[in-house]
PDB file of C-alpha atoms in Angstrom:
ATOM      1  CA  UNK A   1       0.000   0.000   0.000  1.00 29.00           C
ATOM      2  CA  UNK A   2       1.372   3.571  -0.726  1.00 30.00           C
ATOM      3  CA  UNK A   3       1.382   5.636   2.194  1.00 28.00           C
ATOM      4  CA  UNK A   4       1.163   9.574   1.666  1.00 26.00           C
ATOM      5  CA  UNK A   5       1.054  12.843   3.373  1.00 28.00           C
ATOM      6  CA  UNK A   6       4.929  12.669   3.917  1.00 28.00           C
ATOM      7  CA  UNK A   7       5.915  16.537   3.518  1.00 30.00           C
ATOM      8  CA  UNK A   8       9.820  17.613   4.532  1.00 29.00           C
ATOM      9  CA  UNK A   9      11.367  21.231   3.975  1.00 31.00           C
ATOM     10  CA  UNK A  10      14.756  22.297   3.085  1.00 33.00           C
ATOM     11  CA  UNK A  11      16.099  23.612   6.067  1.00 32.00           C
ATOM     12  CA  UNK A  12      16.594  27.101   4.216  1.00 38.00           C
ATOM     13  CA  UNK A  13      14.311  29.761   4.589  1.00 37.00           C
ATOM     14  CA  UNK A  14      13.274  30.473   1.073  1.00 41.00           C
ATOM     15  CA  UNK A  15      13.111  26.576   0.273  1.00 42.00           C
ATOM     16  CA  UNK A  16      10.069  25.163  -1.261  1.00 42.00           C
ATOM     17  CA  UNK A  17      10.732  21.318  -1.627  1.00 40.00           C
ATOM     18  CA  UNK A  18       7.625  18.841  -2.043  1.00 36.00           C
ATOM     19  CA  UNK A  19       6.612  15.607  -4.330  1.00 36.00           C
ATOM     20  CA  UNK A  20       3.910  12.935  -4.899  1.00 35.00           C
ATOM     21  CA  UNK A  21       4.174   9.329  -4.854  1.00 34.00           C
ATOM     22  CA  UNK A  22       3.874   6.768  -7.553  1.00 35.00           C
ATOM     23  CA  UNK A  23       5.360   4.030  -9.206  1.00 35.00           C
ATOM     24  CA  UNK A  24       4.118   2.751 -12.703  1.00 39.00           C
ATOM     25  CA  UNK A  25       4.917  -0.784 -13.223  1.00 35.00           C
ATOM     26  CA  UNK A  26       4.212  -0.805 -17.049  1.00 39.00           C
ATOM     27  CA  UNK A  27       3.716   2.100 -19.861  1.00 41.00           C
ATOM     28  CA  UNK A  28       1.284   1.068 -22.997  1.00 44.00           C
ATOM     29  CA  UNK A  29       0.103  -2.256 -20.969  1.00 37.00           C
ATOM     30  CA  UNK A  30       3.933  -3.306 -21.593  1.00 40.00           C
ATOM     31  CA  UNK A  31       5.608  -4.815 -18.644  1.00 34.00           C
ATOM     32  CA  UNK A  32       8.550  -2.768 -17.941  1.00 39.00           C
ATOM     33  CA  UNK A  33      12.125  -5.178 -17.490  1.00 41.00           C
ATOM     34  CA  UNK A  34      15.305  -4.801 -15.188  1.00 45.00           C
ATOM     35  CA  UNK A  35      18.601  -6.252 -14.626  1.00 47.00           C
ATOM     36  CA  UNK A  36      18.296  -8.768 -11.830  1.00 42.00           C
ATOM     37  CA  UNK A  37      22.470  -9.243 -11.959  1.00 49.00           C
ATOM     38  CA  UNK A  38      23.759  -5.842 -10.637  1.00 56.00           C
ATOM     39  CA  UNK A  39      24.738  -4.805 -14.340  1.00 66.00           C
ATOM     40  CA  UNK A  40      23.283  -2.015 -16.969  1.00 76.00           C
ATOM     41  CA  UNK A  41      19.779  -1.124 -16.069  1.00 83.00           C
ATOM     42  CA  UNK A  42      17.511  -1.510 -18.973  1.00 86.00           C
ATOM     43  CA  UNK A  43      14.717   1.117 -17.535  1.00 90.00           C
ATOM     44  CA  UNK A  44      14.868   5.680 -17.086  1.00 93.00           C
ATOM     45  CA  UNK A  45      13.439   6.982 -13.868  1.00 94.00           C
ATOM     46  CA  UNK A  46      11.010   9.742 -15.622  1.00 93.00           C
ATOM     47  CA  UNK A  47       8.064  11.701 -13.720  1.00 93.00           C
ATOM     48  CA  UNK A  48       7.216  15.433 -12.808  1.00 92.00           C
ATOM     49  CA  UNK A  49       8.869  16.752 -10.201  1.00 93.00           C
ATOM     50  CA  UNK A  50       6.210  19.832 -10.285  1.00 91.00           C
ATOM     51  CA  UNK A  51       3.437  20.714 -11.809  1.00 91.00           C
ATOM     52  CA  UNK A  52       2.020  24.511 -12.347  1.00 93.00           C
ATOM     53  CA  UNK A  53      -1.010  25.157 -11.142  1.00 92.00           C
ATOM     54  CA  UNK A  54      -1.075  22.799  -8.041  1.00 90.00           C
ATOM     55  CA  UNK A  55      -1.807  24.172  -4.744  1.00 88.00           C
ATOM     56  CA  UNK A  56       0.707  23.289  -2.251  1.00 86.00           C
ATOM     57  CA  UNK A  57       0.548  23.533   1.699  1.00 84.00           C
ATOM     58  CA  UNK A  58       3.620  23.439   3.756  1.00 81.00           C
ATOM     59  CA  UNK A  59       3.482  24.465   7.404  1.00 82.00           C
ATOM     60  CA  UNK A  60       0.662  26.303   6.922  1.00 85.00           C
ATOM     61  CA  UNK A  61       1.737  28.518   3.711  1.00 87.00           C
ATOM     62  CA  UNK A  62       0.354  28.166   0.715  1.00 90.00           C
ATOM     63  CA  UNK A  63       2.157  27.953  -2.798  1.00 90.00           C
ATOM     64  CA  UNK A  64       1.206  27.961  -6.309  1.00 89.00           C
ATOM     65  CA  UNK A  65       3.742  27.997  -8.922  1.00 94.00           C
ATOM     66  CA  UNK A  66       2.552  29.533 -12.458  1.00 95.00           C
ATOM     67  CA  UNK A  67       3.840  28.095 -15.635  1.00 95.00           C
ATOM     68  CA  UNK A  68       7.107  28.198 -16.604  1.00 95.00           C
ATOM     69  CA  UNK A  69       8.296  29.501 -12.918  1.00 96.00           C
ATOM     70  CA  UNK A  70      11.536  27.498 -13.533  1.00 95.00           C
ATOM     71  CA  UNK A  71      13.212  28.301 -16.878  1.00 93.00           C
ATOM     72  CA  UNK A  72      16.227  26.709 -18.329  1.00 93.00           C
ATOM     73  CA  UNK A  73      17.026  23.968 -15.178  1.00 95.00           C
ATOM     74  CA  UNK A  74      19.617  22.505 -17.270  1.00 95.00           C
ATOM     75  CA  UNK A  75      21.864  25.820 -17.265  1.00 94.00           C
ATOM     76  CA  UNK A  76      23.818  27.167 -14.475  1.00 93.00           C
ATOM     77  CA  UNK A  77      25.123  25.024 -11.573  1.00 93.00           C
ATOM     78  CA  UNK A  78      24.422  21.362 -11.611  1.00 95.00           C
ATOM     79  CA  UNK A  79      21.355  20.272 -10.162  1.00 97.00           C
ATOM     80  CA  UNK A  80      21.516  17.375  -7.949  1.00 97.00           C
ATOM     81  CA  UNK A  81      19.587  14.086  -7.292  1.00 97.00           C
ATOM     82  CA  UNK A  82      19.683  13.502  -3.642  1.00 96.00           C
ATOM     83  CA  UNK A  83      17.630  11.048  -1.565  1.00 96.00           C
ATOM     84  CA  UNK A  84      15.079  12.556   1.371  1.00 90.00           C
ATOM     85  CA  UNK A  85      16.829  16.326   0.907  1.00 89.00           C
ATOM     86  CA  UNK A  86      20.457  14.772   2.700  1.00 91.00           C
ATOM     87  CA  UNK A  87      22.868  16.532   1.300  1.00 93.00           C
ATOM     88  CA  UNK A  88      25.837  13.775   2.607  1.00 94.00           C
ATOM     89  CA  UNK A  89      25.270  11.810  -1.064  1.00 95.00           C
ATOM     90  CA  UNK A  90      24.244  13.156  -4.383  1.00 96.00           C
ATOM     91  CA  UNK A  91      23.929  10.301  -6.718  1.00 97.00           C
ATOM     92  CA  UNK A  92      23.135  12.090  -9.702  1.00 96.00           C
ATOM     93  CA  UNK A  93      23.840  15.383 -11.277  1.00 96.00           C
ATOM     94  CA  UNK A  94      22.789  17.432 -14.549  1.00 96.00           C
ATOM     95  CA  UNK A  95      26.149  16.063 -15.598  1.00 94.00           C
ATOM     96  CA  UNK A  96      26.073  12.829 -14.575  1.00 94.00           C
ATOM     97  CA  UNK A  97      22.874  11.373 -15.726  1.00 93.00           C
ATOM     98  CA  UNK A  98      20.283  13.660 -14.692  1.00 96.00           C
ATOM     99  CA  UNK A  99      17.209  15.379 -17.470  1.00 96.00           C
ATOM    100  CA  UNK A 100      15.478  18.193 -16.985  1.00 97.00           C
ATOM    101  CA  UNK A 101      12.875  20.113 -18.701  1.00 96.00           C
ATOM    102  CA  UNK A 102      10.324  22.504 -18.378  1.00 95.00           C
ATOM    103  CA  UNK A 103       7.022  22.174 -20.653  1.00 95.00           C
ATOM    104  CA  UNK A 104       3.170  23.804 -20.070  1.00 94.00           C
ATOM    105  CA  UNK A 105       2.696  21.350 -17.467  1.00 93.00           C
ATOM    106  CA  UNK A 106       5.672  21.240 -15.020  1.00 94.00           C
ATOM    107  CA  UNK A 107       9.304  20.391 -14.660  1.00 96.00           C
ATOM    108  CA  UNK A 108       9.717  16.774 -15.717  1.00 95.00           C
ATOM    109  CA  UNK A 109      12.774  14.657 -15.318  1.00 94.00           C
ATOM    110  CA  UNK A 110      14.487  11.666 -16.181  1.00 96.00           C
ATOM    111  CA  UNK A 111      17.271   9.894 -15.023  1.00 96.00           C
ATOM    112  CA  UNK A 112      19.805   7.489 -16.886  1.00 93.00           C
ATOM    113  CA  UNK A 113      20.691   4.781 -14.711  1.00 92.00           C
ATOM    114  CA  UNK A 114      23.167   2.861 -17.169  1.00 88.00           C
ATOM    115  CA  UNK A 115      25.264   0.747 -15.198  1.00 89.00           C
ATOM    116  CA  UNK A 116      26.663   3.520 -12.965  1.00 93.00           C
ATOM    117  CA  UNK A 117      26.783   2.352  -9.289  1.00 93.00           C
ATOM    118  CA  UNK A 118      24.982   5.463  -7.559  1.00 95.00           C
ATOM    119  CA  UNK A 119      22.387   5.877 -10.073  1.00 95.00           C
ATOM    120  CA  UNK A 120      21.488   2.273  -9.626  1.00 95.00           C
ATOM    121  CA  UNK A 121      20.644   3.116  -5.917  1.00 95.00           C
ATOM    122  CA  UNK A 122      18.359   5.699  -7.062  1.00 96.00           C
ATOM    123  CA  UNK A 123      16.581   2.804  -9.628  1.00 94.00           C
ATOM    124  CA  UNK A 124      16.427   0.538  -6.678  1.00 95.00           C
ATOM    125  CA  UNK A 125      14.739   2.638  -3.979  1.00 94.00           C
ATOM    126  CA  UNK A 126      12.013   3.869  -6.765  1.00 92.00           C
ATOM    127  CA  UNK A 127      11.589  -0.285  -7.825  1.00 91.00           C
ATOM    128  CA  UNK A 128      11.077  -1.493  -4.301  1.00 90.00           C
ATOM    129  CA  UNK A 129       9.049   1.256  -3.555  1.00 86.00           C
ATOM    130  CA  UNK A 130      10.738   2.551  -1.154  1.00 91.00           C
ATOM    131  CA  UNK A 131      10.594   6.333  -2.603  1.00 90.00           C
ATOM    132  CA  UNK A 132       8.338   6.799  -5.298  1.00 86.00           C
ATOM    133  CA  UNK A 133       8.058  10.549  -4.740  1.00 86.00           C
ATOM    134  CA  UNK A 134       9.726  13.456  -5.962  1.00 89.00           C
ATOM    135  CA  UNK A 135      10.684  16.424  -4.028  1.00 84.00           C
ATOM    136  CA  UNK A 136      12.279  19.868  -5.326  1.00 89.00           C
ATOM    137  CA  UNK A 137      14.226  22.120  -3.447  1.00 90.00           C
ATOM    138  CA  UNK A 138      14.142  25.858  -4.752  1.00 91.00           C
ATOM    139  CA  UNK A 139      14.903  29.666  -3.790  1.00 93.00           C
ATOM    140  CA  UNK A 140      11.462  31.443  -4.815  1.00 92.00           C
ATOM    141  CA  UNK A 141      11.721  35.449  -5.941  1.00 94.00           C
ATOM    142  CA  UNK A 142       9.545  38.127  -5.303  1.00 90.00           C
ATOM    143  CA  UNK A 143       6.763  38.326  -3.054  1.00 88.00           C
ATOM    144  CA  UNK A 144       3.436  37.885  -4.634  1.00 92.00           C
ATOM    145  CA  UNK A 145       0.323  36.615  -2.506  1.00 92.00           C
ATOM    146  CA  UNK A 146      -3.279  36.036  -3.425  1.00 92.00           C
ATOM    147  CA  UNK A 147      -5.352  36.888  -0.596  1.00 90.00           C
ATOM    148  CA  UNK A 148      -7.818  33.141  -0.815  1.00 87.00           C
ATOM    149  CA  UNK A 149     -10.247  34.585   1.728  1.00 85.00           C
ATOM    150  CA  UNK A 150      -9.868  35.753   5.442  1.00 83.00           C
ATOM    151  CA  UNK A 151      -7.427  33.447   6.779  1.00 85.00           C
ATOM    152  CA  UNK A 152      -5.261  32.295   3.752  1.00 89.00           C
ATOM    153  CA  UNK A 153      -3.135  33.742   1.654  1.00 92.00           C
ATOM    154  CA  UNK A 154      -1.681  31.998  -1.468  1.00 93.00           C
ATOM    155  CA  UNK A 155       1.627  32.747  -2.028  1.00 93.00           C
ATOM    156  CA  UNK A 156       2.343  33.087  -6.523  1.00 94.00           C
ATOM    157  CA  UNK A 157       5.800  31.716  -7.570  1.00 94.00           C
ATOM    158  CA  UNK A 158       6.600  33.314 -11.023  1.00 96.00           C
ATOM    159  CA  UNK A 159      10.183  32.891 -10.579  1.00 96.00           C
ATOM    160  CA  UNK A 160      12.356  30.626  -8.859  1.00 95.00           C
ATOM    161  CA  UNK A 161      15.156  28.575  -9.286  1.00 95.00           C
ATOM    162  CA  UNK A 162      15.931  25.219  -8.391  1.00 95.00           C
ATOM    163  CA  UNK A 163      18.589  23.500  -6.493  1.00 95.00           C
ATOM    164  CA  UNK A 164      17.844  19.986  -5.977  1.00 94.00           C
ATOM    165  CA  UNK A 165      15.272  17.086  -6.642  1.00 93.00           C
ATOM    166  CA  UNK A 166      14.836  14.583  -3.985  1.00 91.00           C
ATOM    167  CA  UNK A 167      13.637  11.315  -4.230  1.00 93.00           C
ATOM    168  CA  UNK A 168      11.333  10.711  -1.513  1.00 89.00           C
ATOM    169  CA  UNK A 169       8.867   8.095   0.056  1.00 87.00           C
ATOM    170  CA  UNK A 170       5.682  11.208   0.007  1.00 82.00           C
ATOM    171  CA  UNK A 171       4.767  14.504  -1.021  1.00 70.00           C
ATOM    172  CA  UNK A 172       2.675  16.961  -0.557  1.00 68.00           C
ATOM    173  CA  UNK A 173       1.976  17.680  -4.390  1.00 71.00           C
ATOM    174  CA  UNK A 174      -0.098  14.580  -5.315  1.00 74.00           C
ATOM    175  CA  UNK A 175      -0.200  15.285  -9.021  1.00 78.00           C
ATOM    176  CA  UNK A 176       3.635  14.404  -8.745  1.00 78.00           C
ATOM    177  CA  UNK A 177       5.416  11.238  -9.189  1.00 86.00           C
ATOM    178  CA  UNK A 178       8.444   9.185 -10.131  1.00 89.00           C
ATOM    179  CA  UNK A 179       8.379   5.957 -11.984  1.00 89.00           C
ATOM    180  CA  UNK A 180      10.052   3.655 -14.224  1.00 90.00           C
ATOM    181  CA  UNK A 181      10.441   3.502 -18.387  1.00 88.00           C
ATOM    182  CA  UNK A 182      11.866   1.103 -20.457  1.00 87.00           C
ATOM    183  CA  UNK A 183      15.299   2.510 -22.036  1.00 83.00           C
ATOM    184  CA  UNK A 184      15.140   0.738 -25.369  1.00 82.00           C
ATOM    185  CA  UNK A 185      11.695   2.073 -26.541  1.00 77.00           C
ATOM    186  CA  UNK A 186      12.102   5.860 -24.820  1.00 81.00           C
ATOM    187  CA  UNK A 187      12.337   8.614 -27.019  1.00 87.00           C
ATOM    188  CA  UNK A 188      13.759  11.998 -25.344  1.00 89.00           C
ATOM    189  CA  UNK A 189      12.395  13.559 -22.413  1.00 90.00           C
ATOM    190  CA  UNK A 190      11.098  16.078 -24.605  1.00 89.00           C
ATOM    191  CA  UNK A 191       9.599  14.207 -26.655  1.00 89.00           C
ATOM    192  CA  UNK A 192       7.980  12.176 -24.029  1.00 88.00           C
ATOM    193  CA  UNK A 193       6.788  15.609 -22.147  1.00 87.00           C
ATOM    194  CA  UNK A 194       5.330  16.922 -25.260  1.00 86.00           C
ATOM    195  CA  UNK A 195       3.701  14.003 -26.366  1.00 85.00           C
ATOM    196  CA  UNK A 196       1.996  13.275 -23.088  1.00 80.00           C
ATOM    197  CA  UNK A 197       3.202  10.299 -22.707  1.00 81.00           C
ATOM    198  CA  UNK A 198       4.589  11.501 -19.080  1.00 80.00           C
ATOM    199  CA  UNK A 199       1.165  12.625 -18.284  1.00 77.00           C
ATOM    200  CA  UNK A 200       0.037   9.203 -19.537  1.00 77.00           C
ATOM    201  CA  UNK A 201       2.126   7.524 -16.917  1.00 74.00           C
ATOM    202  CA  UNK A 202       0.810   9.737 -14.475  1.00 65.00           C
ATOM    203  CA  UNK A 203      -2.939   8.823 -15.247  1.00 67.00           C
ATOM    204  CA  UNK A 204      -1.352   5.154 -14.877  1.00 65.00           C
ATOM    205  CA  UNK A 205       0.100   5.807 -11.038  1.00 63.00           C
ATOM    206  CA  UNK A 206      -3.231   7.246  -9.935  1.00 63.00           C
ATOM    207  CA  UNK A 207      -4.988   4.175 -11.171  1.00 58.00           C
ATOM    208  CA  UNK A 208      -2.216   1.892  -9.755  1.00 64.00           C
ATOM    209  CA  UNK A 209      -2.496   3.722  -6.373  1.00 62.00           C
ATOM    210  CA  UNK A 210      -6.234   3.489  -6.402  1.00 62.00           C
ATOM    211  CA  UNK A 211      -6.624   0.224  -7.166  1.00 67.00           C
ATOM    212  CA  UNK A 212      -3.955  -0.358  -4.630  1.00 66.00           C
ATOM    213  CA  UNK A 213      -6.087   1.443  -2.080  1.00 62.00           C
ATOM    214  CA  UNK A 214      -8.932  -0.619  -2.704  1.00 66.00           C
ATOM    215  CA  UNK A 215      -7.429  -4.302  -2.501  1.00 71.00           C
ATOM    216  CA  UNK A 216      -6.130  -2.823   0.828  1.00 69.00           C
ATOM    217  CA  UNK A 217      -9.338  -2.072   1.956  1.00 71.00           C
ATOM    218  CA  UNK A 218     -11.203  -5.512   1.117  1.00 71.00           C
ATOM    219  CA  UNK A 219      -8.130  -7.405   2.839  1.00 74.00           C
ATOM    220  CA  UNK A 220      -8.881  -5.367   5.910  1.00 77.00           C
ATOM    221  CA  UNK A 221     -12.602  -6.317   5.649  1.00 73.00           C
ATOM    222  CA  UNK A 222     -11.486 -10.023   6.263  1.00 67.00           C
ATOM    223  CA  UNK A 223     -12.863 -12.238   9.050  1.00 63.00           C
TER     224      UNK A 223
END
C-alpha cells in the first residue's frame, strides 16, 4: 500500500521542496524489465517533479507555482539528485545522468541509470518502492500573494530557481510522481513531455495507487 502525506522542507528559509508518490509498473500495458544481476539497467526513472497550477501547503503557507516559474534547469550550476533532501550523497547530477525540462505542465525529469553504481541506488529505492516521490528544493523570488479569503493567503511563484530534486517516500503535491520507463523504446524527455506520454504515466500511477487502495481495503474487511 502507498502511504502519503509525507511533507519535509529544506532547512533554508526560502526553500520550497515537495513531491507525490507513484510508481508505474508498465507504460502502454507493456511490462517494464530490469537487470536482476547488478549490471546495466535496462529502464529511465522519468516523472514530474512539479506541476504549475497545483496548490501546495507546507506548514501552513500556501504555494502555487505559475507556468514556466523554472526556466532553463539545465543551465547554471548542476542540479543534484539527492535522496530525502540529505545533502551527505548526491547520486546524480545534470552532468552525470540527470534530465530536466520545463514544458506547459511542469518540470519533468528523467534519469539514466546505465550501469553507474549510484544511479542504480536511485533505480532501486524507486523499484522497491521505497521512494516513489519526488521532491524539489528551490529559492522562490519576489513576493506575490493572493489573498484566498480571510485566513489564507496563497503565495504566486513566477520565478524561482531550483537547487535539488529529492527522491522521496511522500509529497505533498499529489499530481507528482516518479516511476520507471523502459530505455530501449524511450524517445527523449522532450519528446515524451510533449507528447503526453509523461502525463500518460501519471494517469497510470493514480490508477495503480487506487486500485492499490482498494485491494487494501477488502483485505482489511477479512474475518
Amino acid at each position: 500500500m502507498i502511504r502519503r502525506n509525507y511533507e519535509i522542507a529544506a532547512g533554508r528559509p526560502l526553500d520550497l521542496e515537495y513531491g507525490g508518490g507513484g510508481f508505474v509498473a508498465a507504460v502502454d500495458g507493456k511490462s517494464l524489465s530490469q537487470t536482476s544481476d547488478g549490471g546495466e539497467v535496462r529502464q529511465h526513472l522519468q516523472g514530474y517533479a512539479l506541476r504549475w497550477r497545483s496548490l501546495i501547503e507546507q506548514a501552513g503557507k500556501y504555494f502555487y507555482f505559475l507556468p514556466h516559474s523554472i526556466k532553463n534547469p539545465m543551465w547554471g550550476e548542476p542540479k543534484r539528485l539527492l535522496f530525502d533532501h540529505n545533502e551527505g550523497t548526491v547520486y546524480a547530477t545534470t552532468q552525470t545522468g540527470l534530465e530536466l525540462f520545463c514544458d506547459d505542465n511542469g518540470l519533468a525529469m528523467r534519469l539514466v541509470v546505465g550501469n553507474d553504481s549510484m544511479r542504480r541506488k536511485a533505480f532501486d529505492t524507486v523499484k522497491n518502492g521505497e521512494r516513489t516521490a519526488l521532491s524539489v528544493g528551490v529559492i522562490m523570488h519576489g513576493d506575490e500573494y493572493v489573498q484566498v479569503d480571510d485566513d489564507t493567503r496563497v503565495r504566486m511563484v513566477r520565478s524561482a530557481t531550483l537547487q535539488e530534486i529529492s527522491l522521496v517516500a511522500e509529497g505533498a503535491c499529489r499530481q507528482a510522481f516518479c516511476g520507471l520507463i523502459d530505455a530501449e523504446d524511450a524517445r527523449s524527455l522532450q519528446q515524451d513531455a510533449n507528447s503526453f506520454q509523461i502525463m500518460n504515466d501519471g494517469a497510470a500511477h493514480k490508477f495503480l495507487k487506487a486500485l492499490g487502495n482498494l485491494l487494501e481495503a477488502v483485505r482489511n474487511d477479512r474475518p
